[in-house]
Short mmCIF file of C-alpha atoms in Angstrom, two decimals:
data_model
loop_
_atom_site.label_atom_id
_atom_site.label_comp_id
_atom_site.label_asym_id
_atom_site.label_seq_id
_atom_site.Cartn_x
_atom_site.Cartn_y
_atom_site.Cartn_z
CA MET A 1 -0.14 -0.19 0.18
CA VAL A 2 1.28 3.59 -1.26
CA ALA A 3 1.08 5.81 1.73
CA THR A 4 -0.35 8.89 0.94
CA THR A 5 -0.03 12.97 2.12
CA PRO A 6 -3.09 14.46 3.62
CA THR A 7 -4.23 16.85 2.33
CA TYR A 8 -5.27 20.22 3.88
CA GLN A 9 -7.80 23.40 3.37
CA ARG A 10 -9.05 26.09 5.48
CA ALA A 11 -11.18 28.86 3.88
CA PHE A 12 -11.45 32.70 5.07
CA HIS A 13 -14.60 33.06 7.49
CA THR A 14 -17.64 35.18 6.21
CA GLN A 15 -16.38 38.85 6.91
CA VAL A 16 -17.84 40.88 10.14
CA ASN A 17 -17.23 43.97 11.56
CA SER A 18 -16.15 43.46 14.56
CA ALA A 19 -13.73 41.77 16.93
CA THR A 20 -16.39 41.32 19.21
CA SER A 21 -20.86 41.47 19.40
CA ASN A 22 -23.75 41.62 22.03
CA GLY A 23 -20.16 41.22 24.27
CA ARG A 24 -18.76 37.85 22.25
CA PHE A 25 -15.41 37.56 20.04
CA ASN A 26 -16.40 37.00 17.10
CA PHE A 27 -13.65 34.70 16.23
CA GLY A 28 -12.71 33.93 12.27
CA ILE A 29 -9.75 34.56 9.94
CA TYR A 30 -10.80 37.42 7.26
CA ASN A 31 -9.13 39.04 4.88
CA GLN A 32 -10.52 42.38 4.99
CA PRO A 33 -10.17 45.33 8.11
CA LEU A 34 -12.80 45.31 11.02
CA LYS A 35 -13.87 48.15 11.15
CA GLU A 36 -13.56 48.21 15.24
CA VAL A 37 -11.27 45.93 17.27
CA ASN A 38 -13.18 46.31 20.41
CA LEU A 39 -11.58 43.01 22.59
CA LEU A 40 -12.85 45.35 25.27
CA ASP A 41 -16.35 45.32 25.11
CA ALA A 42 -15.66 41.09 25.56
CA LYS A 43 -17.60 40.10 28.70
CA ALA A 44 -15.86 37.75 30.76
CA PRO A 45 -16.46 34.00 30.82
CA LEU A 46 -18.42 33.93 33.60
CA GLY A 47 -20.95 36.15 31.30
CA PHE A 48 -20.56 39.18 33.51
CA SER A 49 -18.41 41.73 32.53
CA LEU A 50 -14.98 43.28 34.65
CA PRO A 51 -14.58 46.82 35.63
CA ARG A 52 -13.07 48.12 32.15
CA PRO A 53 -9.81 49.37 34.01
CA LEU A 54 -9.06 45.33 34.99
CA GLN A 55 -10.00 44.44 31.12
CA TYR A 56 -7.22 47.25 30.01
CA MET A 57 -4.50 45.99 31.89
CA ARG A 58 -4.60 42.62 31.12
CA LEU A 59 -4.83 43.27 27.94
CA LYS A 60 -1.59 43.46 25.87
CA GLU A 61 -1.50 45.04 22.62
CA TRP A 62 1.19 46.16 20.01
CA GLN A 63 1.83 47.78 16.14
CA ALA A 64 5.10 45.54 15.15
CA PHE A 65 6.31 46.71 11.58
CA GLN A 66 9.02 44.35 9.39
CA LEU A 67 10.36 47.60 6.57
CA GLY A 68 13.25 46.58 4.01
CA ASN A 69 14.51 45.93 1.13
CA GLU A 70 17.55 44.17 -0.42
CA ASP A 71 20.21 45.91 1.66
CA TYR A 72 18.01 46.50 4.88
CA PHE A 73 15.62 45.01 7.62
CA LEU A 74 14.18 48.25 10.00
CA MET A 75 11.82 46.63 13.19
CA VAL A 76 9.72 48.51 14.40
CA ALA A 77 7.55 47.98 17.95
CA ILE A 78 5.65 50.51 19.78
CA TYR A 79 4.39 47.61 22.42
CA ASN A 80 2.40 47.60 25.79
CA ALA A 81 1.19 44.33 27.47
CA LYS A 82 0.84 47.28 30.61
CA THR A 83 3.72 45.24 33.15
CA MET A 84 5.83 46.06 30.43
CA ALA A 85 6.10 48.56 27.48
CA LEU A 86 8.41 49.33 25.34
CA ALA A 87 9.59 51.05 22.34
CA GLN A 88 11.14 49.82 19.47
CA PHE A 89 13.57 50.72 16.21
CA ILE A 90 16.40 48.95 15.10
CA ILE A 91 18.24 48.82 11.68
CA HIS A 92 20.08 45.92 10.27
CA ASP A 93 22.45 46.83 7.45
CA ILE A 94 21.66 43.38 5.64
CA LYS A 95 25.05 42.93 3.55
CA ARG A 96 27.98 44.45 6.41
CA GLY A 97 25.91 42.98 9.09
CA LYS A 98 25.83 45.65 11.52
CA LYS A 99 22.18 46.70 13.81
CA ILE A 100 21.89 49.39 15.73
CA LYS A 101 18.88 49.04 18.21
CA TYR A 102 17.46 52.48 19.69
CA GLU A 103 14.98 51.03 22.30
CA GLN A 104 12.94 52.13 25.51
CA LYS A 105 11.53 49.76 28.19
CA VAL A 106 9.42 52.87 29.51
CA PRO A 107 5.78 52.84 32.08
CA PHE A 108 2.69 51.59 30.55
CA THR A 109 0.78 55.36 30.48
CA LYS A 110 4.07 56.20 28.36
CA ILE A 111 3.43 54.09 25.28
CA LYS A 112 -0.05 54.75 22.51
CA VAL A 113 -1.39 51.87 21.16
CA ALA A 114 -4.71 52.47 19.04
CA GLN A 115 -7.85 51.04 18.51
CA SER A 116 -8.80 50.89 15.02
CA LEU A 117 -6.82 51.46 11.61
CA TYR A 118 -8.67 54.08 10.87
CA GLY A 119 -8.03 57.62 11.60
CA THR A 120 -5.56 57.04 14.65
CA PHE A 121 -1.84 56.12 15.69
CA SER A 122 -0.11 54.17 17.78
CA GLU A 123 2.62 56.71 19.88
CA PHE A 124 5.63 57.10 22.02
CA ARG A 125 7.21 60.27 22.69
CA SER A 126 10.22 61.88 25.06
CA LYS A 127 12.69 64.86 24.86
CA ALA A 128 15.78 61.73 23.10
CA PHE A 129 12.97 59.26 21.02
CA TYR A 130 9.72 59.93 18.43
CA LEU A 131 8.37 57.09 17.65
CA ARG A 132 5.10 56.70 15.81
CA ALA A 133 2.46 54.62 13.42
CA ASN A 134 0.15 56.41 11.59
CA ASN A 135 -3.22 54.30 10.87
CA LYS A 136 -4.81 55.74 7.71
CA LEU A 137 -6.61 52.71 6.00
CA GLU A 138 -9.13 55.19 4.71
CA GLU A 139 -6.52 56.84 2.31
CA GLY A 140 -5.30 53.35 2.17
CA LYS A 141 -2.17 53.86 3.79
CA ILE A 142 -0.17 53.22 6.86
CA GLU A 143 2.68 56.15 8.02
CA ILE A 144 5.44 55.62 10.42
CA GLU A 145 8.11 58.07 11.69
CA VAL A 146 10.64 58.05 13.42
CA GLU A 147 13.13 60.54 15.36
CA THR A 148 16.55 60.63 17.96
CA LYS A 149 18.56 63.33 18.70
CA ARG A 150 21.18 62.36 21.45
CA PHE A 151 19.80 58.96 22.24
CA GLN A 152 21.82 57.31 24.62
CA GLY A 153 24.95 58.35 22.78
CA MET A 154 24.29 57.05 19.07
CA PRO A 155 23.98 58.20 15.83
CA ASP A 156 21.10 60.60 15.62
CA ILE A 157 18.63 58.87 13.02
CA ARG A 158 15.38 60.46 10.83
CA GLY A 159 12.78 58.34 8.70
CA ARG A 160 9.59 58.35 7.23
CA PHE A 161 7.41 55.92 5.74
CA THR A 162 4.44 54.59 3.74
CA GLY A 163 2.77 51.43 3.88
CA TYR A 164 0.28 51.00 0.37
CA HIS A 165 -3.00 48.76 2.03
CA THR A 166 -4.92 49.64 -0.47
CA GLN A 167 -7.68 47.26 -1.31
CA ALA A 168 -6.72 46.67 -4.65
CA ALA A 169 -3.06 45.84 -4.00
CA VAL A 170 -3.31 43.80 -1.33
CA GLN A 171 -5.48 41.07 0.49
CA PRO A 172 -4.50 40.79 4.47
CA GLN A 173 -4.68 38.26 7.04
CA VAL A 174 -7.08 38.71 9.95
CA VAL A 175 -7.98 36.87 13.10
CA VAL A 176 -9.92 37.13 15.98
CA MET A 177 -8.97 33.27 17.72
CA PRO A 178 -10.02 31.61 20.98
CA PHE A 179 -7.42 31.06 23.65
CA ALA A 180 -10.73 29.79 26.04
CA GLU A 181 -14.48 30.49 26.86
CA ASN A 182 -15.18 33.66 25.28
CA ARG A 183 -11.52 34.94 25.79
CA GLY A 184 -8.33 35.15 22.28
CA MET A 185 -6.90 37.24 20.33
CA TYR A 186 -6.49 40.05 17.55
CA SER A 187 -3.85 40.25 14.58
CA HIS A 188 -4.25 41.73 11.14
CA LYS A 189 -1.10 41.39 9.07
CA CYS A 190 -0.55 41.81 5.31
CA LEU A 191 2.75 42.38 2.76
CA MET A 192 2.22 45.54 1.23
CA HIS A 193 5.04 47.91 -1.05
CA MET A 194 6.42 51.01 1.25
CA GLU A 195 8.34 53.74 -0.08
CA GLY A 196 10.54 56.49 2.63
CA ASN A 197 13.87 57.67 3.49
CA LEU A 198 15.79 57.23 6.70
CA HIS A 199 18.69 59.79 7.77
CA ILE A 200 21.41 58.23 9.90
CA ASP A 201 23.56 61.32 11.08
CA ARG A 202 24.84 62.21 7.29
CA GLN A 203 23.96 59.43 5.92
CA SER A 204 20.43 59.46 3.12
CA ILE A 205 19.02 55.74 2.69
CA SER A 206 15.60 56.00 0.06
CA PHE A 207 13.81 52.74 -0.12
CA GLU A 208 12.12 53.13 -3.13
CA ARG A 209 8.31 51.66 -3.70
CA ASP A 210 8.74 49.36 -6.61
CA GLU A 211 11.61 48.27 -4.60
CA SER A 212 10.59 47.84 -0.56
CA HIS A 213 8.02 46.82 1.05
CA MET A 214 6.22 46.06 4.41
CA LEU A 215 5.04 43.84 6.63
CA MET A 216 2.80 45.30 9.90
CA ASP A 217 1.47 43.02 12.87
CA ASP A 218 -1.48 45.22 14.24
CA HIS A 219 -1.90 42.82 17.33
CA LYS A 220 -4.39 42.49 21.07
CA GLY A 221 -5.37 39.67 22.92
CA TYR A 222 -6.28 38.75 26.37
CA TYR A 223 -3.27 35.65 27.04
CA PRO A 224 -2.53 33.51 29.65
CA TYR A 225 -0.47 34.55 32.78
CA VAL A 226 2.43 32.72 30.72
CA MET A 227 2.70 33.57 27.53
CA GLN A 228 4.99 31.51 24.29
CA TYR A 229 4.73 31.32 20.81
CA ASP A 230 7.35 31.21 17.98
CA TRP A 231 6.58 32.73 15.05
CA VAL A 232 8.91 33.60 12.20
CA THR A 233 8.11 36.00 8.75
CA GLY A 234 10.11 37.09 6.30
CA ALA A 235 9.42 39.15 2.70
CA GLY A 236 11.15 39.95 -0.29
CA PHE A 237 11.23 39.91 -4.15
CA ASP A 238 11.50 36.75 -5.86
CA THR A 239 13.86 36.08 -9.06
CA ILE A 240 10.23 37.19 -11.33
CA HIS A 241 9.95 40.40 -9.44
CA ARG A 242 7.12 38.81 -7.13
CA LEU A 243 6.74 40.36 -3.76
CA ILE A 244 7.22 37.48 -1.10
CA GLY A 245 6.11 37.03 2.24
CA PHE A 246 5.08 34.88 4.71
CA ASN A 247 3.82 34.56 8.83
CA LEU A 248 4.30 31.59 10.48
CA THR A 249 3.59 30.70 14.20
CA ASP A 250 2.88 28.61 17.11
CA ASN A 251 0.94 29.67 20.02
CA GLN A 252 -1.83 28.85 22.73
CA VAL A 253 -4.70 29.30 20.32
CA THR A 254 -7.01 26.34 20.72
CA ASN A 255 -7.77 24.08 16.97
CA GLN A 256 -5.09 25.18 15.00
CA GLU A 257 -6.23 23.62 12.62
CA VAL A 258 -9.16 25.53 12.16
CA TYR A 259 -7.73 28.67 13.80
CA ASN A 260 -4.17 30.03 12.89
CA GLU A 261 -2.66 33.06 11.43
CA ASN A 262 0.10 30.99 9.11
CA CYS A 263 -0.90 32.96 5.46
CA LEU A 264 1.48 32.96 2.66
CA TRP A 265 1.30 36.49 -0.03
CA VAL A 266 2.46 36.37 -3.29
CA ASP A 267 2.15 39.83 -4.45
CA ASP A 268 -1.55 40.80 -4.06
CA LYS A 269 -2.79 36.80 -3.24
CA ILE A 270 -2.91 34.88 -0.13
CA SER A 271 -2.14 31.42 0.87
CA LEU A 272 -3.89 30.03 4.55
CA LEU A 273 -1.21 27.26 5.42
CA PRO A 274 -1.62 24.51 8.26
CA PRO A 275 -0.15 24.43 11.83
CA VAL A 276 3.48 25.13 12.18
CA LYS A 277 6.11 23.30 14.60
CA VAL A 278 9.29 25.35 15.19
CA THR A 279 13.13 23.25 16.17
CA ARG A 280 15.88 24.33 17.71
CA PRO A 281 17.90 21.50 17.72
CA GLN A 282 21.63 23.61 18.15
CA GLY A 283 19.18 26.73 20.24
CA VAL A 284 18.05 29.84 18.93
CA GLU A 285 21.00 30.87 17.17
CA LYS A 286 21.42 28.06 15.29
CA ASP A 287 19.31 27.40 12.62
CA TRP A 288 15.60 26.17 13.26
CA PHE A 289 13.14 24.04 11.26
CA ILE A 290 9.72 25.01 9.90
CA LYS A 291 7.14 22.70 8.76
CA ASP A 292 4.28 21.93 8.56
CA GLN A 293 1.97 17.34 8.39
CA TYR A 294 0.56 17.98 5.32
CA GLY A 295 3.67 19.40 2.95
CA ARG A 296 3.13 21.94 2.78
CA VAL A 297 5.53 24.09 4.27
CA ASP A 298 8.96 23.29 4.78
CA LEU A 299 11.90 26.10 5.80
CA VAL A 300 15.45 26.41 7.08
CA PHE A 301 15.79 29.95 9.10
CA SER A 302 19.62 30.88 9.56
CA PRO A 303 20.12 33.81 12.41
CA VAL A 304 22.79 35.92 11.82
CA ILE A 305 22.39 38.94 14.22
CA ASN A 306 20.05 38.03 18.07
CA THR A 307 18.21 40.33 19.73
CA ARG A 308 17.45 39.35 23.29
CA VAL A 309 15.05 40.72 26.09
CA ASP A 310 15.49 39.56 29.44
CA VAL A 311 13.82 41.01 32.57
CA ASN A 312 13.93 38.97 35.48
CA LEU A 313 11.73 40.51 38.16
CA LEU A 314 10.41 37.92 40.33
CA VAL A 315 6.15 38.28 38.99
CA ILE A 316 7.27 39.27 36.31
CA LYS A 317 9.82 37.42 33.67
CA SER A 318 10.16 37.43 30.09
CA ASP A 319 13.00 36.11 27.89
CA TYR A 320 12.58 36.83 24.32
CA HIS A 321 15.45 35.99 21.57
CA GLY A 322 14.30 37.83 18.15
CA PRO A 323 16.85 36.95 16.02
CA TYR A 324 17.69 38.23 12.25
CA GLY A 325 18.40 35.94 9.24
CA PHE A 326 18.08 33.80 6.10
CA PHE A 327 15.73 31.69 5.08
CA LYS A 328 16.02 28.62 2.41
CA GLY A 329 13.49 26.15 1.24
CA TYR A 330 9.55 26.16 0.29
CA ILE A 331 5.77 27.07 1.10
CA ILE A 332 2.82 25.78 -1.28
CA ASN A 333 0.70 27.94 -2.26
CA ASP A 334 -3.64 27.34 -2.73
CA SER A 335 -3.01 26.51 -6.26
CA ASP A 336 -0.06 23.70 -5.39
CA SER A 337 2.48 25.91 -6.75
CA LYS A 338 6.17 25.27 -4.54
CA ILE A 339 6.95 29.13 -3.72
CA ASN A 340 10.84 29.18 -3.38
CA VAL A 341 11.93 31.31 -0.63
CA ASP A 342 15.52 30.46 -0.36
CA GLY A 343 18.23 34.11 0.31
CA ILE A 344 14.44 35.83 1.55
CA PHE A 345 15.35 38.00 4.53
CA GLY A 346 13.29 38.44 8.04
CA MET A 347 13.19 37.48 11.70
CA GLY A 348 12.01 34.94 13.60
CA GLU A 349 10.52 35.11 17.94
CA GLN A 350 10.55 32.39 20.25
CA PHE A 351 8.97 34.58 23.14
CA TYR A 352 7.75 33.79 26.81
CA LEU A 353 6.21 35.99 28.90
CA ARG A 354 5.20 35.95 32.29
CA ALA A 355 3.11 38.34 33.69
#
């Protein structure tokens, strides 16, 4: 008897307008933005609503972006877990293997995270470090601004970037997924073309629209007290200049055969993917192997540089590794075509937070 590979198929759910309705999560996988990201309106599992300030303190939320071209990879994060918060802008020179990291950990009251993607912004502002994401889906774009002045003895930078999130050009993956009874998470992820400029002291770097990309993650969740996940993402242009990108996560969501955020973009087409597992037989700084059980995802991620956040304050503990590196292997899309990702640059995360 010849063994056969199991098949996998997953479709988008019927579109909704909001993350919750009548106190209940609208669990599903969608391919259009939500007008309302109203997780605070969800009732607690026992059927009553906790005071809104208490719900807010349990809600972890962030906006994160990966921007790049063939020469540079930029990481942007405006992150608020309430027990800890940070603003981060990282510049990685791919060809020279050099990284500049601007990061500031602050009280949660100093970080603003937007509550939708229409006419809103996320922001951190201090005398030395300014970081802002302007969400303008009503205009079909996302704008990022960054500026530092005499920040911890590092080079001054100034940058402006625009990602083009138009209905005709992109297809997002928007998920509302369960952790437990009426408790879950929301994420809006999208790959798009980007343009902008970055000034590092006297150096000026241009990101041309036809050669540059932006991956975004607008994210909120009532994560468990111990939060952990594995994640990899990458984007770039293939040999025939298609924009290729992917998002692969193994997290604490229940029923991952139905609810996961794994997907592949090829230009403006998105394919939903099966659950994956990440293994690191030689540790975080050596090769990562990302595979599914259906033969549709087979990747190796080879880190070249690591970013770590390590916090241990008894009741609060964070152990985060976020290396950057190159991918090789393939992903099979919805048309059963094997998409080669050899040489695509991206990042991974091994994340643990007890808070």
